[in-house]
Coordinates of C-alpha atoms in Angstrom, one line a residue:
X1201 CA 14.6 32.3 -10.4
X1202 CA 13.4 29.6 -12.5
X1203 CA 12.4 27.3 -9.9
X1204 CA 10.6 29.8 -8.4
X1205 CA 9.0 31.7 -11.3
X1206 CA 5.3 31.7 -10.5
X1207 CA 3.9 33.2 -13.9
X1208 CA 0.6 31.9 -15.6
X1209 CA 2.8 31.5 -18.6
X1210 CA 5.5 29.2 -16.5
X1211 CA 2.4 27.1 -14.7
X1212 CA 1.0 26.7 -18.9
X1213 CA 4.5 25.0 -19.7
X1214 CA 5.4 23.1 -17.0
X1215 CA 1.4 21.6 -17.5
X1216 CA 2.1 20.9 -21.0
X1217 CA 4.9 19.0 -19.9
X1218 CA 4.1 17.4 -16.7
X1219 CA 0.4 16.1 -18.9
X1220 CA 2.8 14.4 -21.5
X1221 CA 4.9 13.0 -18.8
X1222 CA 2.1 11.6 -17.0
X1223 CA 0.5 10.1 -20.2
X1224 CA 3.4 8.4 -21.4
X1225 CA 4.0 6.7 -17.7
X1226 CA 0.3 5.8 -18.2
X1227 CA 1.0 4.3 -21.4
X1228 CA 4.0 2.8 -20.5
X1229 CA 2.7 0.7 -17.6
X1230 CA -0.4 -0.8 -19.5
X1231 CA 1.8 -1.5 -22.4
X1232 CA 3.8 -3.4 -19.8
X1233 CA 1.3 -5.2 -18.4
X1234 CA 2.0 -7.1 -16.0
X1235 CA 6.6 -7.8 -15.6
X1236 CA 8.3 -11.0 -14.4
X1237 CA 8.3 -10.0 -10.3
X1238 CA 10.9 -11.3 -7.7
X1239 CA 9.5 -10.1 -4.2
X1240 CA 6.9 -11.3 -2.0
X1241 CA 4.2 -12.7 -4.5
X1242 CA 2.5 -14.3 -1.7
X1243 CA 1.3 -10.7 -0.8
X1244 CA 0.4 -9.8 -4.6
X1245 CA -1.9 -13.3 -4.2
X1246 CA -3.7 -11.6 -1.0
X1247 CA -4.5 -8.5 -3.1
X1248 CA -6.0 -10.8 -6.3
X1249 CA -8.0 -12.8 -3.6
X1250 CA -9.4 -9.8 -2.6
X1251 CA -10.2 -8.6 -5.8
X1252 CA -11.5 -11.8 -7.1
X1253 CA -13.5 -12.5 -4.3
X1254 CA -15.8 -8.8 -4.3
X1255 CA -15.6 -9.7 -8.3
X1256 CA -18.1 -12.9 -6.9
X1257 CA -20.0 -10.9 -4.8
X1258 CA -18.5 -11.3 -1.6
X1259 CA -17.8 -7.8 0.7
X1260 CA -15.0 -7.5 2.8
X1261 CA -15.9 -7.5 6.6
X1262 CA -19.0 -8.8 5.8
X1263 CA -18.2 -11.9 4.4
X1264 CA -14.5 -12.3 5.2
X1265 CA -12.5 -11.0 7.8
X1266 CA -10.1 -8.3 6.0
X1267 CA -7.9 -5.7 8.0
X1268 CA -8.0 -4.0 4.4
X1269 CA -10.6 -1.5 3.2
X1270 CA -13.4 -2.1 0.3
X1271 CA -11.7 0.9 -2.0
X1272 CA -8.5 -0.8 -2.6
X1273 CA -10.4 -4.5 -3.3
X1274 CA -12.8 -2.7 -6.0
X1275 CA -9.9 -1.1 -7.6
X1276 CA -8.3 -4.5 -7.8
X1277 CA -11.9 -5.8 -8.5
X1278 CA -12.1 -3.5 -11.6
X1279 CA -8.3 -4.2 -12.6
X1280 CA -8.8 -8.1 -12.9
X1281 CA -12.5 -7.6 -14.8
X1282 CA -10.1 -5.2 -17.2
X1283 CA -7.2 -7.0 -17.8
X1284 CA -7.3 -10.6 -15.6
X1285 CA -5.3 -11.6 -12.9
X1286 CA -1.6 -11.2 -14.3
X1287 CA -2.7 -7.4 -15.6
X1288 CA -4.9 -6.3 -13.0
X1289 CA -2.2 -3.8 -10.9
X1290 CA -1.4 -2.4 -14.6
X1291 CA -4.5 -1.1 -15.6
X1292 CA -5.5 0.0 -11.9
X1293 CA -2.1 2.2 -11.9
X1294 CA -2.4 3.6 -15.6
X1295 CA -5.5 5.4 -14.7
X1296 CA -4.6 6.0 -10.8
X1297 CA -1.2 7.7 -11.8
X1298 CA -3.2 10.1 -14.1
X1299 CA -6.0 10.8 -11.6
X1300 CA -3.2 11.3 -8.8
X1301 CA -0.9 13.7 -10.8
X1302 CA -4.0 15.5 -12.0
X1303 CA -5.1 15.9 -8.3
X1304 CA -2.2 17.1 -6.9
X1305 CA -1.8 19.4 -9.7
X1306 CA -5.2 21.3 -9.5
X1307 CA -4.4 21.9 -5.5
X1308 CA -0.5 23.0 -6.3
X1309 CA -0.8 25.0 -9.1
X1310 CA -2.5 27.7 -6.8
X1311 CA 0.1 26.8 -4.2
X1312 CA 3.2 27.2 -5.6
X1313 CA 5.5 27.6 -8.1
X1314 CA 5.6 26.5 -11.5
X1315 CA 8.3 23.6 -11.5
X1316 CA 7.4 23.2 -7.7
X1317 CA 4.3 22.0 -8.3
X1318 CA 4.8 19.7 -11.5
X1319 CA 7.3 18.1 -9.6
X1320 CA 5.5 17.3 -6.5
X1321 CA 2.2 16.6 -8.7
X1322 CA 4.7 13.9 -10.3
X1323 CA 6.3 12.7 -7.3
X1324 CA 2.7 12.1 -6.1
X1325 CA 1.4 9.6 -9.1
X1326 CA 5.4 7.8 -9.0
X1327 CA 4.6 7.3 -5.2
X1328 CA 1.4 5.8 -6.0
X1329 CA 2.2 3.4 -9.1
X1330 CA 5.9 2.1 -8.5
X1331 CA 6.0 -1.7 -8.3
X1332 CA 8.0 -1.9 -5.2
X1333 CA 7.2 -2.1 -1.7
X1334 CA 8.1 1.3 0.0
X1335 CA 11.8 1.0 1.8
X1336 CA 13.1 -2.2 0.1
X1337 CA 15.3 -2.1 -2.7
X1338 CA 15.1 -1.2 -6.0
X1339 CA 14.2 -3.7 -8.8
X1340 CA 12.4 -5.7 -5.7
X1341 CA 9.2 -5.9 -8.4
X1342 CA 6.2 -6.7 -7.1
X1343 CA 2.9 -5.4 -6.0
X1344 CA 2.8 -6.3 -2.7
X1345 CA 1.5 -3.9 -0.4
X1346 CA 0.3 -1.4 -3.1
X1347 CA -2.3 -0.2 -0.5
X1348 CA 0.2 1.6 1.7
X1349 CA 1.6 3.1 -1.5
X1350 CA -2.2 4.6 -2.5
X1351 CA -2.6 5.8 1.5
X1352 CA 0.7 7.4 1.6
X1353 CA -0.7 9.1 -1.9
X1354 CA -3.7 10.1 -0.9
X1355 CA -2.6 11.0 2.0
X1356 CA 0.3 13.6 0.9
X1357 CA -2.6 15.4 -1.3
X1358 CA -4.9 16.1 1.8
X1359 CA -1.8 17.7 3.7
X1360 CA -1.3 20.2 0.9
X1361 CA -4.5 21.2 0.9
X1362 CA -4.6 21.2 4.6
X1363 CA -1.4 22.9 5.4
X1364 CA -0.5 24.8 2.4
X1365 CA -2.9 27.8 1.8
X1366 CA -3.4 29.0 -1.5
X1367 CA -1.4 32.7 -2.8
X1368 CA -4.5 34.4 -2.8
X1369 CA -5.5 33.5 0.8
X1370 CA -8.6 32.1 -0.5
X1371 CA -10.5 29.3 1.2
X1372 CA -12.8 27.5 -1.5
X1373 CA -15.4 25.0 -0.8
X1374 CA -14.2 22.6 -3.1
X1375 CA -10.4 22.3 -1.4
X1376 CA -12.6 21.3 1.3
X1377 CA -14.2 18.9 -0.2
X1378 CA -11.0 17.7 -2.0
X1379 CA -10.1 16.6 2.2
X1380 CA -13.5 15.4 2.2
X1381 CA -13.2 12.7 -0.6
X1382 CA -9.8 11.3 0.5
X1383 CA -10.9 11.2 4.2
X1384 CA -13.6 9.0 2.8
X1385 CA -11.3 6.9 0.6
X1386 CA -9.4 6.3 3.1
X1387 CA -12.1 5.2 5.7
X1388 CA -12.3 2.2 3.2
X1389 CA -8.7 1.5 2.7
X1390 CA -6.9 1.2 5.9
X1391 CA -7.1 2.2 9.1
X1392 CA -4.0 4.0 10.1
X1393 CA -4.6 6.4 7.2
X1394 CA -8.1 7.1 7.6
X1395 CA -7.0 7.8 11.7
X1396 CA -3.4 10.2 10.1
X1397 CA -6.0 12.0 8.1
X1398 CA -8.6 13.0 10.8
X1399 CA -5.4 13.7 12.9
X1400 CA -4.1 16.2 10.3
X1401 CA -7.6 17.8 10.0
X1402 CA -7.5 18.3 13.7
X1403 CA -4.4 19.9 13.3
X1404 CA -5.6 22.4 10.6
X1405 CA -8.3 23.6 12.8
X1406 CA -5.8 23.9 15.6
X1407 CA -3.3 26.2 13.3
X1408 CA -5.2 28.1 11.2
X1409 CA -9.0 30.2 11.5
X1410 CA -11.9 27.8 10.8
X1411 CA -13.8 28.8 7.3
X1412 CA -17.4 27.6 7.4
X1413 CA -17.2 27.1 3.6
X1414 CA -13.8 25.1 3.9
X1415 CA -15.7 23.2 6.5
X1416 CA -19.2 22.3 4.7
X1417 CA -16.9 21.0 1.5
X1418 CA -15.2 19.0 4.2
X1419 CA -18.1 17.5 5.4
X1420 CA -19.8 16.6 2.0
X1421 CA -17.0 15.2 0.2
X1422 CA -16.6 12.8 3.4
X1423 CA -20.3 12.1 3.5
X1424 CA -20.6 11.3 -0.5
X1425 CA -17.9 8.7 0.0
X1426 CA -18.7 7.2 3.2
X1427 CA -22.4 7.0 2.1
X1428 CA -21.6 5.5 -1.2
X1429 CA -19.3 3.0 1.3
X1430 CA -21.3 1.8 3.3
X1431 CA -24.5 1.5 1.1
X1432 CA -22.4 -1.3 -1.0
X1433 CA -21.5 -2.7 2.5
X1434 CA -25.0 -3.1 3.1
X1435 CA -24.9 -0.2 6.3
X1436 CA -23.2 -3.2 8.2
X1437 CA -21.5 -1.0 10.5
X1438 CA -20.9 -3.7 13.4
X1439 CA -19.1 -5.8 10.8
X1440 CA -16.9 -3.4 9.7
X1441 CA -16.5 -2.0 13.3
X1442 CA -15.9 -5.8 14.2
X1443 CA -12.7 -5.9 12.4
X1444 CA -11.5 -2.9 13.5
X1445 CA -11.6 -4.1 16.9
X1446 CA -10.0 -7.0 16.0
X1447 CA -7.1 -5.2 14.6
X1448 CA -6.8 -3.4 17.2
X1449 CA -6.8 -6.0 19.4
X1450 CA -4.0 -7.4 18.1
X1451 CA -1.7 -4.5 16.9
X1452 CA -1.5 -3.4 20.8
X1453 CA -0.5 0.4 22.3
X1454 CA 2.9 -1.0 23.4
X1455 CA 3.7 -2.6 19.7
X1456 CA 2.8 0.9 18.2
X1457 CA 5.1 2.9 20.5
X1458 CA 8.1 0.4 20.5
X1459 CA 7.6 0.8 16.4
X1460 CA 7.8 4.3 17.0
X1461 CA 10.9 4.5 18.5
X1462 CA 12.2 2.6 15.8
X1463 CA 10.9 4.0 12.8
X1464 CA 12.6 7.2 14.3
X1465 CA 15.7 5.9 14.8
X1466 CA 15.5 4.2 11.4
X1467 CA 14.6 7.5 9.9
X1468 CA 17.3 9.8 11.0
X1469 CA 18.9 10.6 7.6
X1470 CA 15.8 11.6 6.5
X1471 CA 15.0 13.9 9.8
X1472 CA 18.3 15.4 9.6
X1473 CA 17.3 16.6 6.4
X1474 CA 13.8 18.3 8.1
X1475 CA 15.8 19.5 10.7
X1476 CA 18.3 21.4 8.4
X1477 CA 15.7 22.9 6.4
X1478 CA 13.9 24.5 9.8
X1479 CA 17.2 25.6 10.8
X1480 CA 17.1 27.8 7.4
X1481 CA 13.5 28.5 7.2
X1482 CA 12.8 30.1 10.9
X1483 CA 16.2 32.8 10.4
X1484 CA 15.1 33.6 7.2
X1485 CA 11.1 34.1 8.6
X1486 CA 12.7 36.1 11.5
X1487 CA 15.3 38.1 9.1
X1488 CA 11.8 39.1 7.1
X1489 CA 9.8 39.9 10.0
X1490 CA 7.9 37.2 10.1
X1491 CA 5.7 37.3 13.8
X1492 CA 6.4 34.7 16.7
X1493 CA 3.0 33.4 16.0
X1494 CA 3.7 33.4 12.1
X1495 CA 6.8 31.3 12.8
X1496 CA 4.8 28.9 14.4
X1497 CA 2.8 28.4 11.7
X1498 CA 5.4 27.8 9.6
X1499 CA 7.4 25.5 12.3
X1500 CA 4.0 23.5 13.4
X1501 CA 3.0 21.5 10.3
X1502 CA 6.4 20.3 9.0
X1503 CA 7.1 18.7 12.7
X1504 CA 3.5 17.2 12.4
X1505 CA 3.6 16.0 9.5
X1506 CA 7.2 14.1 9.8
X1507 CA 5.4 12.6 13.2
X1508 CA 2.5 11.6 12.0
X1509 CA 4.5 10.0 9.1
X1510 CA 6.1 7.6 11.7
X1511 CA 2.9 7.5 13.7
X1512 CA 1.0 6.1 10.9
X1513 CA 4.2 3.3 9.4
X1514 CA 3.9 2.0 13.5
X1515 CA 1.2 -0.1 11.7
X1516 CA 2.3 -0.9 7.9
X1517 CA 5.4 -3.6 7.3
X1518 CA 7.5 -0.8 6.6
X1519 CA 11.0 1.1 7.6
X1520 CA 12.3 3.6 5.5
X1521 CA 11.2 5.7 3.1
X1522 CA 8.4 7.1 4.7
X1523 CA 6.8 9.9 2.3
X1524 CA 4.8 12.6 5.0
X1525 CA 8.6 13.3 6.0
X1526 CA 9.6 14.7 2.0
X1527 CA 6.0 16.6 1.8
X1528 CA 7.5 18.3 5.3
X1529 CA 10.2 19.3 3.9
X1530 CA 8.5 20.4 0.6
X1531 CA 6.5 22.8 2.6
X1532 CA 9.2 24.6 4.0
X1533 CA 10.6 24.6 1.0
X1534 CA 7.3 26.7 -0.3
X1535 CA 7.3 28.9 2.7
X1536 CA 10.8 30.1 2.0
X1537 CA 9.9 30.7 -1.8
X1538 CA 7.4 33.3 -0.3
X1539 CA 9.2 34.9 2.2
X1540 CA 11.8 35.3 -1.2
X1541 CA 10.3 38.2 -2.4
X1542 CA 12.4 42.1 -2.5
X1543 CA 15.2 40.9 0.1
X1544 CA 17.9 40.4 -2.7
X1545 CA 20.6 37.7 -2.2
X1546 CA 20.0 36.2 1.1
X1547 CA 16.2 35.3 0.4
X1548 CA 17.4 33.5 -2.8
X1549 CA 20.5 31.8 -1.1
X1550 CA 18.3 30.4 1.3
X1551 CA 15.5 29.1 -1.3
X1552 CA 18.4 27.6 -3.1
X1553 CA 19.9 25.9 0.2
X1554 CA 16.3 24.4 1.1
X1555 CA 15.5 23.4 -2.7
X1556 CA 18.9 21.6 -2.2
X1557 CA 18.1 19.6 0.7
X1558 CA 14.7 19.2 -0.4
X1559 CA 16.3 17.2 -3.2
X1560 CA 19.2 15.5 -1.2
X1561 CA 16.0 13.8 0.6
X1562 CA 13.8 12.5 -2.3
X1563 CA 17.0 11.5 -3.8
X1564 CA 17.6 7.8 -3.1
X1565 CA 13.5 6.9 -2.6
X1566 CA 12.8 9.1 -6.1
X1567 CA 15.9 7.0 -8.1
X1568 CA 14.7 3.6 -6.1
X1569 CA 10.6 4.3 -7.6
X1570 CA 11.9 5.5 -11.1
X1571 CA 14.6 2.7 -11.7
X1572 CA 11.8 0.0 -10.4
X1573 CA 9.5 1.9 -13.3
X1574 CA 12.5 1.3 -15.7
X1575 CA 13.5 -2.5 -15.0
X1576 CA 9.4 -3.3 -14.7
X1577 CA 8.8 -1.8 -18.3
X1578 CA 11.9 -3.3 -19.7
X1579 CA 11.0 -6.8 -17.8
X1580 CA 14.6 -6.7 -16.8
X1581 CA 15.4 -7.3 -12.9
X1582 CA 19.2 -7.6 -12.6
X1583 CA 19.5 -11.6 -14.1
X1584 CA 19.8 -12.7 -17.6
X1585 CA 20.4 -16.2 -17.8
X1586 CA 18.0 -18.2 -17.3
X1587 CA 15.5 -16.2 -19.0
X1588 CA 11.9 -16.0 -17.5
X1589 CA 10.3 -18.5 -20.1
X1590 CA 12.8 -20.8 -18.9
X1591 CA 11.4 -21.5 -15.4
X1592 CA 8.2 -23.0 -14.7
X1593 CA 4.9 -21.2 -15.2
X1594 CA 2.3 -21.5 -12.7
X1595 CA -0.3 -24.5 -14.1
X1596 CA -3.1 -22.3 -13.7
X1597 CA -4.8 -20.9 -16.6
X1598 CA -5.6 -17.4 -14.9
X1599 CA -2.0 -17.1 -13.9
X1600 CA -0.7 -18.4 -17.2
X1601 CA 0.9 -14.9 -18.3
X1602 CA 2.3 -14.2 -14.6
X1603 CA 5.6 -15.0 -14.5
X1604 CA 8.7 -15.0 -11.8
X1605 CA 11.9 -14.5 -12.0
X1606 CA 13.7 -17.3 -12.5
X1607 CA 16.9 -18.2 -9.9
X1608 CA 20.6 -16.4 -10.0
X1609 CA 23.6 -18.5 -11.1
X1610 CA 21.3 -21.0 -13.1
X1611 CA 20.1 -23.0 -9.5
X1612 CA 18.8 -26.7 -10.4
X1613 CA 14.6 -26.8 -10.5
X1614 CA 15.5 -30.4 -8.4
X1615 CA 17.9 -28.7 -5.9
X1616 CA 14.9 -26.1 -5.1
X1617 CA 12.3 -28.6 -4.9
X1618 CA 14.6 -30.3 -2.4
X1619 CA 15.3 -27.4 -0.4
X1620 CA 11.1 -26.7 -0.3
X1621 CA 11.3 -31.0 0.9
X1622 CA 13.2 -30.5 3.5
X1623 CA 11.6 -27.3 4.9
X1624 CA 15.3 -25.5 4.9
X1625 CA 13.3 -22.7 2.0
X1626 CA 13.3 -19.3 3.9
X1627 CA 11.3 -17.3 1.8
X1628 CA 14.0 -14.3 1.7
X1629 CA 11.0 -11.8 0.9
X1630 CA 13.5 -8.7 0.4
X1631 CA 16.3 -10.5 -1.5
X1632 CA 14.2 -10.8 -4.5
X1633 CA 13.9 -14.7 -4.1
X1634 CA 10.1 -15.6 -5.2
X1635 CA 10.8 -17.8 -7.5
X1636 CA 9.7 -20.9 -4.8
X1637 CA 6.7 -19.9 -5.3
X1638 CA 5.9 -21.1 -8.2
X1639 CA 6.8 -24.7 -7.3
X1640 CA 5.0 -24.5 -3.4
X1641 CA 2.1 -23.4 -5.9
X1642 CA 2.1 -26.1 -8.2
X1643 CA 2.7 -28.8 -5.6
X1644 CA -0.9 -27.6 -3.8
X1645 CA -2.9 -27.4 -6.9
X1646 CA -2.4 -30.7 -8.1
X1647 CA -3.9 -31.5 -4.7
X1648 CA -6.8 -29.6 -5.9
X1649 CA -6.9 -31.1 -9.1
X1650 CA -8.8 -34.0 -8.6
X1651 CA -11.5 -32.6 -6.6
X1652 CA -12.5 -29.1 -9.0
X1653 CA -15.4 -31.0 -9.8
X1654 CA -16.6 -30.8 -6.9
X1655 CA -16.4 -26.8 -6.5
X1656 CA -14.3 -27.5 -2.8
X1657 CA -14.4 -24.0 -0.6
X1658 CA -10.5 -24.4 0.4
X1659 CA -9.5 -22.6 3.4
X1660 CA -5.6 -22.3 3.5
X1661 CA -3.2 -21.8 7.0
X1662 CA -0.7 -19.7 5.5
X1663 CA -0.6 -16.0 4.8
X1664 CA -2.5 -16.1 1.9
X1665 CA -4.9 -18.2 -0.5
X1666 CA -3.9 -18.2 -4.1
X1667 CA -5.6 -21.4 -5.2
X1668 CA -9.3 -19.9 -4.7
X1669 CA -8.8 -17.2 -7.8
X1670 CA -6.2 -19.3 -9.7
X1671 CA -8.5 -22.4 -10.3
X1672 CA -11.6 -20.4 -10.4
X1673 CA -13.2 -21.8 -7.0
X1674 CA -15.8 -20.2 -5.1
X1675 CA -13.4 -18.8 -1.7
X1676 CA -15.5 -19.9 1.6
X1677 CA -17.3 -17.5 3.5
X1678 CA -16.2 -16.2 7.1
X1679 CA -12.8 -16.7 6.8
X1680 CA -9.5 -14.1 6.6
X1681 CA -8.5 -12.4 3.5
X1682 CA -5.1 -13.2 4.8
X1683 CA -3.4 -14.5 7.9
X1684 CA -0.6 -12.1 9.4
X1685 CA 0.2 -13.7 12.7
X1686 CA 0.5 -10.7 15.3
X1687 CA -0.7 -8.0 12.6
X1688 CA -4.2 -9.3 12.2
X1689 CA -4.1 -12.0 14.8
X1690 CA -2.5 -13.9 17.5
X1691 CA -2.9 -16.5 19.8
X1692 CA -5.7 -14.5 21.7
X1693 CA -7.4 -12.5 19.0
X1694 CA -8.6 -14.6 16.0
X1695 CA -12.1 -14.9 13.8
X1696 CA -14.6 -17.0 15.5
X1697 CA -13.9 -21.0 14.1
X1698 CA -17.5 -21.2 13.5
X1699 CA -18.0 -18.5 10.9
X1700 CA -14.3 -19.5 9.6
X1701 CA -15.3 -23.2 8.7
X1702 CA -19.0 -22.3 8.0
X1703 CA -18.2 -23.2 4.5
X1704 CA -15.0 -24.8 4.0
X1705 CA -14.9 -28.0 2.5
X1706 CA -11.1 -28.4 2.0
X1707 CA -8.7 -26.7 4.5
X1708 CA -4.8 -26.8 2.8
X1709 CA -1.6 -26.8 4.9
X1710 CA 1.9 -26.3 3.6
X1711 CA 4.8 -28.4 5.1
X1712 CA 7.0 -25.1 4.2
X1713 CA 4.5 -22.2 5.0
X1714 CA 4.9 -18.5 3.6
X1715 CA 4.2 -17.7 7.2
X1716 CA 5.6 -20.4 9.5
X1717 CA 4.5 -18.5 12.6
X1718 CA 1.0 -18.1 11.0
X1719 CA 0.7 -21.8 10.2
X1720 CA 1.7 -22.9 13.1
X1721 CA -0.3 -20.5 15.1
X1722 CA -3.8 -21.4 13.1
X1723 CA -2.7 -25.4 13.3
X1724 CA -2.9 -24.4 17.3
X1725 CA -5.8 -22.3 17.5
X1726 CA -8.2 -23.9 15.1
X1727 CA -6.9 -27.7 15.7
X1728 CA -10.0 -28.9 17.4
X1729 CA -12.5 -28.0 14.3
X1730 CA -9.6 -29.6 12.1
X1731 CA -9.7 -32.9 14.4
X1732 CA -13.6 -33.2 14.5
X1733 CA -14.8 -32.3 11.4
X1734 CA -11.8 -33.0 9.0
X1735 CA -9.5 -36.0 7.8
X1736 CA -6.2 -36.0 6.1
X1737 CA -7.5 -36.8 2.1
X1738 CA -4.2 -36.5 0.0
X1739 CA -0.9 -35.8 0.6
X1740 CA 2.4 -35.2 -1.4
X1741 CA 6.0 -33.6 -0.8
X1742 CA 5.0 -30.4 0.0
X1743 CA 1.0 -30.0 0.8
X1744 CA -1.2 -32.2 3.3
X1745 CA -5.1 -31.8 2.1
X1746 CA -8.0 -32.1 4.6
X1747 CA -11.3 -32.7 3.3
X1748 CA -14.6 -32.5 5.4
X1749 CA -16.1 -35.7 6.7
X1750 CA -19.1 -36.7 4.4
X1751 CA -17.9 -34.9 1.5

C-alpha cells in the first residue's frame, strides 16, 4: 500500500527525499573529481578531443568528421572550461544528474505513485552519471562512451511522457514540448537515438488519439533546439547530412539485423523478466474488465519499447544492460497499480508480483551503476598495492591530475614496456587493464616534444588522438574525431584524403595501436598521401613520426 500510496502528502516526502538524494550524489561526484580509471581510456581521450577541439572553435561535421553529435561535445566543451581535462566528466555529471532526476520527476510525479516515481526519477540520473560503460562490469571506471549513457537517459524520459499518460487524462502542451526538447537533443547527439525517438513518437500517434496541443508543444520544443543547433553549425546541413551518410554507409542493414539477433539472444534474462510481467498484467486487465482494445494499449508499448531498446544498441558497442527493456517493464508495473483499485487481494497480489520482477530486473545493472558510484568516489577499484601515485603519470601538464590504475600483483614498469616492444600488449578493454596507456602515451609525446615549437597539426592512425589536447596543439582540420574501423569506416567508406591532410603537418603511428584493425586499415587507405607528401622524421620503441616535406 505504501508503494503504491499516491497521496500529495506521500509525493511531498518522497521529494524531500529524493532532492537530498540527488544533491548529495551531485556533491559527491564534483568533490570526486575526476578517480584513478582502469577501462578503455583511449575512448575517454576521444571525448576530451572533442571537447577541446569545439573549446578552439572548431564544429563537429564541419570541421572534422565526427559520427558524434554537437550536444555531447559542448557539454564536454563546458566541463573542461569548468574544471580541465582530468575533471571535465565531473562537473558535466553533477549538474546533468540533477537536471535528469528533476526531469523525470516533474513528468512522474503526475504519473504515478509516490515511491514509484522517486525511484525511476533516480534510476534515471544513476543511468545517466555512472562511470562505467553500460554492460561491462562493475568497478570498470571510466567515461568512455558516456554518450550512450545520456541517449539511453534522455531517451527513457521521452517514453514516459509518450507512453504513460498522466491520472488526470490531461494532455498539456508542455509534456509535449518536454518530447520536443529531447528529440532535439538527441538530433545532435547520436544518431540511433534521435531515429528511437521519432520511432517512439510514431508509435504514440499510432496508440493513442492525437491532441493538437500535445502536438504544437511537440513541434516547438523540437524546433527551439534544432534551430539553436544548427545556427551554431553554421545551417551546414550537407555537412552534417554528409556524415550521416557516411555512417551509414558503413554500419550496413545486414550488420544492424545480425546485431539484432544477438542483442536478443544476449538479452533473454532480461526479456524473461518483460515477459513474466505481461503474463500478470493482461489477466489481471481482463479480470478488471479491461476492453480488447484497452489491452492493447497496455500490451503495445512495453513490446515496443523492449524492441526498440535492441533496435537502437544494433549501433552502440554494447550487449547487456540495455535500459528501454527496465522502463517496459516499469510501465506495466504502473498499469497494474491502476487497475489496483476496489478489487481486494488479487489486484494487490498482482502489483506486488510485478513490483517484484520489476526489481529482480534492475537488480544486477542498478548494484553494477551504484557500486561503480561507490569505488569511483572512494578512488578504490579492487587493487591496493601499488597505489596509484606509484605508477607513472602522464607527462602532460593538462593530464597531470588524471591518473590510472596501476597493474595487479605489482607487474614490473620494464616488463610492460617490453610487452608494448614487442607488440604482444592486447589492450584487454573490459578487464580493467588501461594502465598501458600511460606508457604508449608517454613514448608518443616525447616524439612531439621537440617539435611544440613549431605548433605541428598531428594527425594520429589509431582510434583516437590524445596528444592534440594534452600538449595544447592546435588538432588539424578535416580529419575524424576518432577512427572506429567498420563503425565509422572501412575499407570503402572513409573521409576524403584531401580534406583529412589539408592541414596536417605531423601524422603519428603506433607500432602497438589501440585499434590494430584501424591502423592498419588507414596505413592502407591513406598510404599514397603518406608516401608523397610525408617522410619518416623520428622514431623510438614504440611511435614512428611522419613530418611533412618542407616543414
Amino acid at each position: 500500500m505504501n508503494l503504491a500510496a499516491d497521496s500529495p502528502k506521500a509525493h511531498r516526502i518522497v521529494m524531500g527525499i529524493v532532492a537530498i538524494l540527488t544533491l548529495e550524489l551531485a556533491f559527491a561526484i564534483w568533490y570526486a573529481h575526476c578517480p584513478s580509471l582502469n577501462s578503455m581510456i583511449w575512448d575517454v581521450s576521444t571525448l576530451l578531443d572533442g571537447g577541446y577541439r569545439v573549446l578552439l572553435g572548431q564544429r563537429p561535421h564541419i570541421d572534422f568528421y565526427s559520427p558524434l553529435g554537437a550536444f555531447c561535445l559542448l557539454l564536454l566543451a563546458g566541463g573542461i572550461k569548468l574544471g580541465g581535462f582530468a575533471s571535465a566528466f565531473a562537473y558535466v555529471h553533477a549538474g546533468m544528474v540533477i537536471a535528469f532526476v528533476g526531469w523525470s520527476w516533474a513528468l512522474l510525479r503526475s504519473r504515478t505513485s509516490a515511491v514509484l516515481a522517486g525511484l525511476v526519477a533516480l534510476w534515471v540520473g544513476v543511468l545517466a552519471v555512472a562511470p562505467r560503460s553500460l554492460g561491462f562490469p562493475p568497478p570498470m571506471i571510466t567515461y568512455s562512451m558516456q554518450y550512450n549513457r545520456w541517449g539511453w537517459a534522455l531517451l527513457s524520459i521521452a517514453c514516459i511522457e509518450l507512453f504513460l499518460p498522466r491520472r488526470d487524462g490531461l494532455v498539456r502542451i508542455a509534456a509535449g514540448a518536454s518530447t520536443g526538447l529531447i528529440a532535439g537533443l538527441l538530433l545532435f547527439l547520436k544518431p540511433n537515438y534521435f531515429a528511437a525517438v521519432v520511432l517512439a513518437i510514431l508509435l504514440r500517434l499510432i496508440v493513442s488519439r492525437f491532441q493538437l496541443r500535445w502536438a504544437a508543444g511537440l513541434a516547438g520544443g523540437f524546433l527551439i533546439v534544432t534551430v539553436a543547433g544548427f545556427w551554431w553549425l553554421g545551417f551546414h546541413f550537407a555537412a552534417f547530412l554528409a556524415d550521416l551518410r557516411l555512417v551509414g554507409s558503413v554500419q550496413t542493414l545486414s550488420l544492424r539485423i545480425r546485431s539484432v539477433f544477438q542483442l536478443a539472444a544476449a538479452n533473454l534474462p532480461d526479456l524473461w523478466f518483460l515477459g513474466s510481467a505481461m503474463l500478470i498484467a493482461l489477466p489481471c486487465a481482463r479480470r478488471a474488465g479491461t476492453s480488447f482494445i484497452a489491452m492493447q494499449r497496455i500490451a503495445v508499448p512495453p513490446i515496443a519499447l523492449a524492441a526498440l531498446g535492441i533496435l537502437t544498441c544494433s549501433a552502440n558497442y554494447q550487449t547487456l544492460q540495455i535500459p528501454l527493456i527496465y522502463l517496459a517493464i516499469f510501465l506495466l508495473v504502473e498499469q497494474v497499480r491502476r487497475m489496483d483499485s476496489d478489487r481486494g487481494n488479487y489486484g494487490r497480489v498482482c502489483f506486488l508480483g510485478i513490483s517484484l520482477l520489476a526489481a529482480g530486473a534492475t537488480a544486477k545493472p542498478v548494484f553494477d551503476d551504484v557500486a561503480t558510484l561507490l569505488a569511483a568516489g572512494a578512488k578504490i577499484t579492487g587493487t591496493t598495492e601499488p597505489s596509484a601515485s606509484d605508477w607513472p603519470r602522464f607527462d602532460a601538464a593538462a593530464l597531470r591530475d588524471l591518473t590510472l590504475e596501476p597493474p595487479p600483483w605489482n607487474i614490473p614498469t620494464a616488463s610492460i614496456l617490453g610487452g608494448l616492444r614487442a607488440g604482444a600488449t592486447e589492450w584487454r578493454e573490459e578487464a580493467g587493464e588501461a594502465y598501458p596507456y600511460v606508457l604508449w602515451f608517454n613514448a608518443g609525446a616525447a616524439l612531439l616534444r621537440d617539435r611544440l615549437s613549431a605548433q605541428p597539426r598531428v594527425l594520429v592512425m589509431d582510434l583516437s588522438n590524445p596528444f592534440s589536447f594534452a600538449l595544447g596543439l592546435t588538432p588539424p582540420t578535416g580529419d575524424a574525431l576518432f577512427w572506429h574501423f567498420e563503425r565509422d569506416f572501412n575499407l570503402k567508406h572513409y573521409p576524403d584524403p584531401s580534406k583529412v591532410f589539408q592541414t596536417v603537418t605531423d601524422v603519428m603511428i603506433p607500432k602497438t595501436p589501440i585499434h590494430r584493425a584501424a591502423t592498419k586499415a588507414l596505413r592502407r587507405i591513406y598510404a599514397p598521401v603518406l608516401d608523397r607528401d610525408f617522410r619518416v622524421a623520428a622514431e623510438n620503441d614504440l611511435w614512428i613520426r611522419y613530418e611533412r616535406h618542407g616543414r
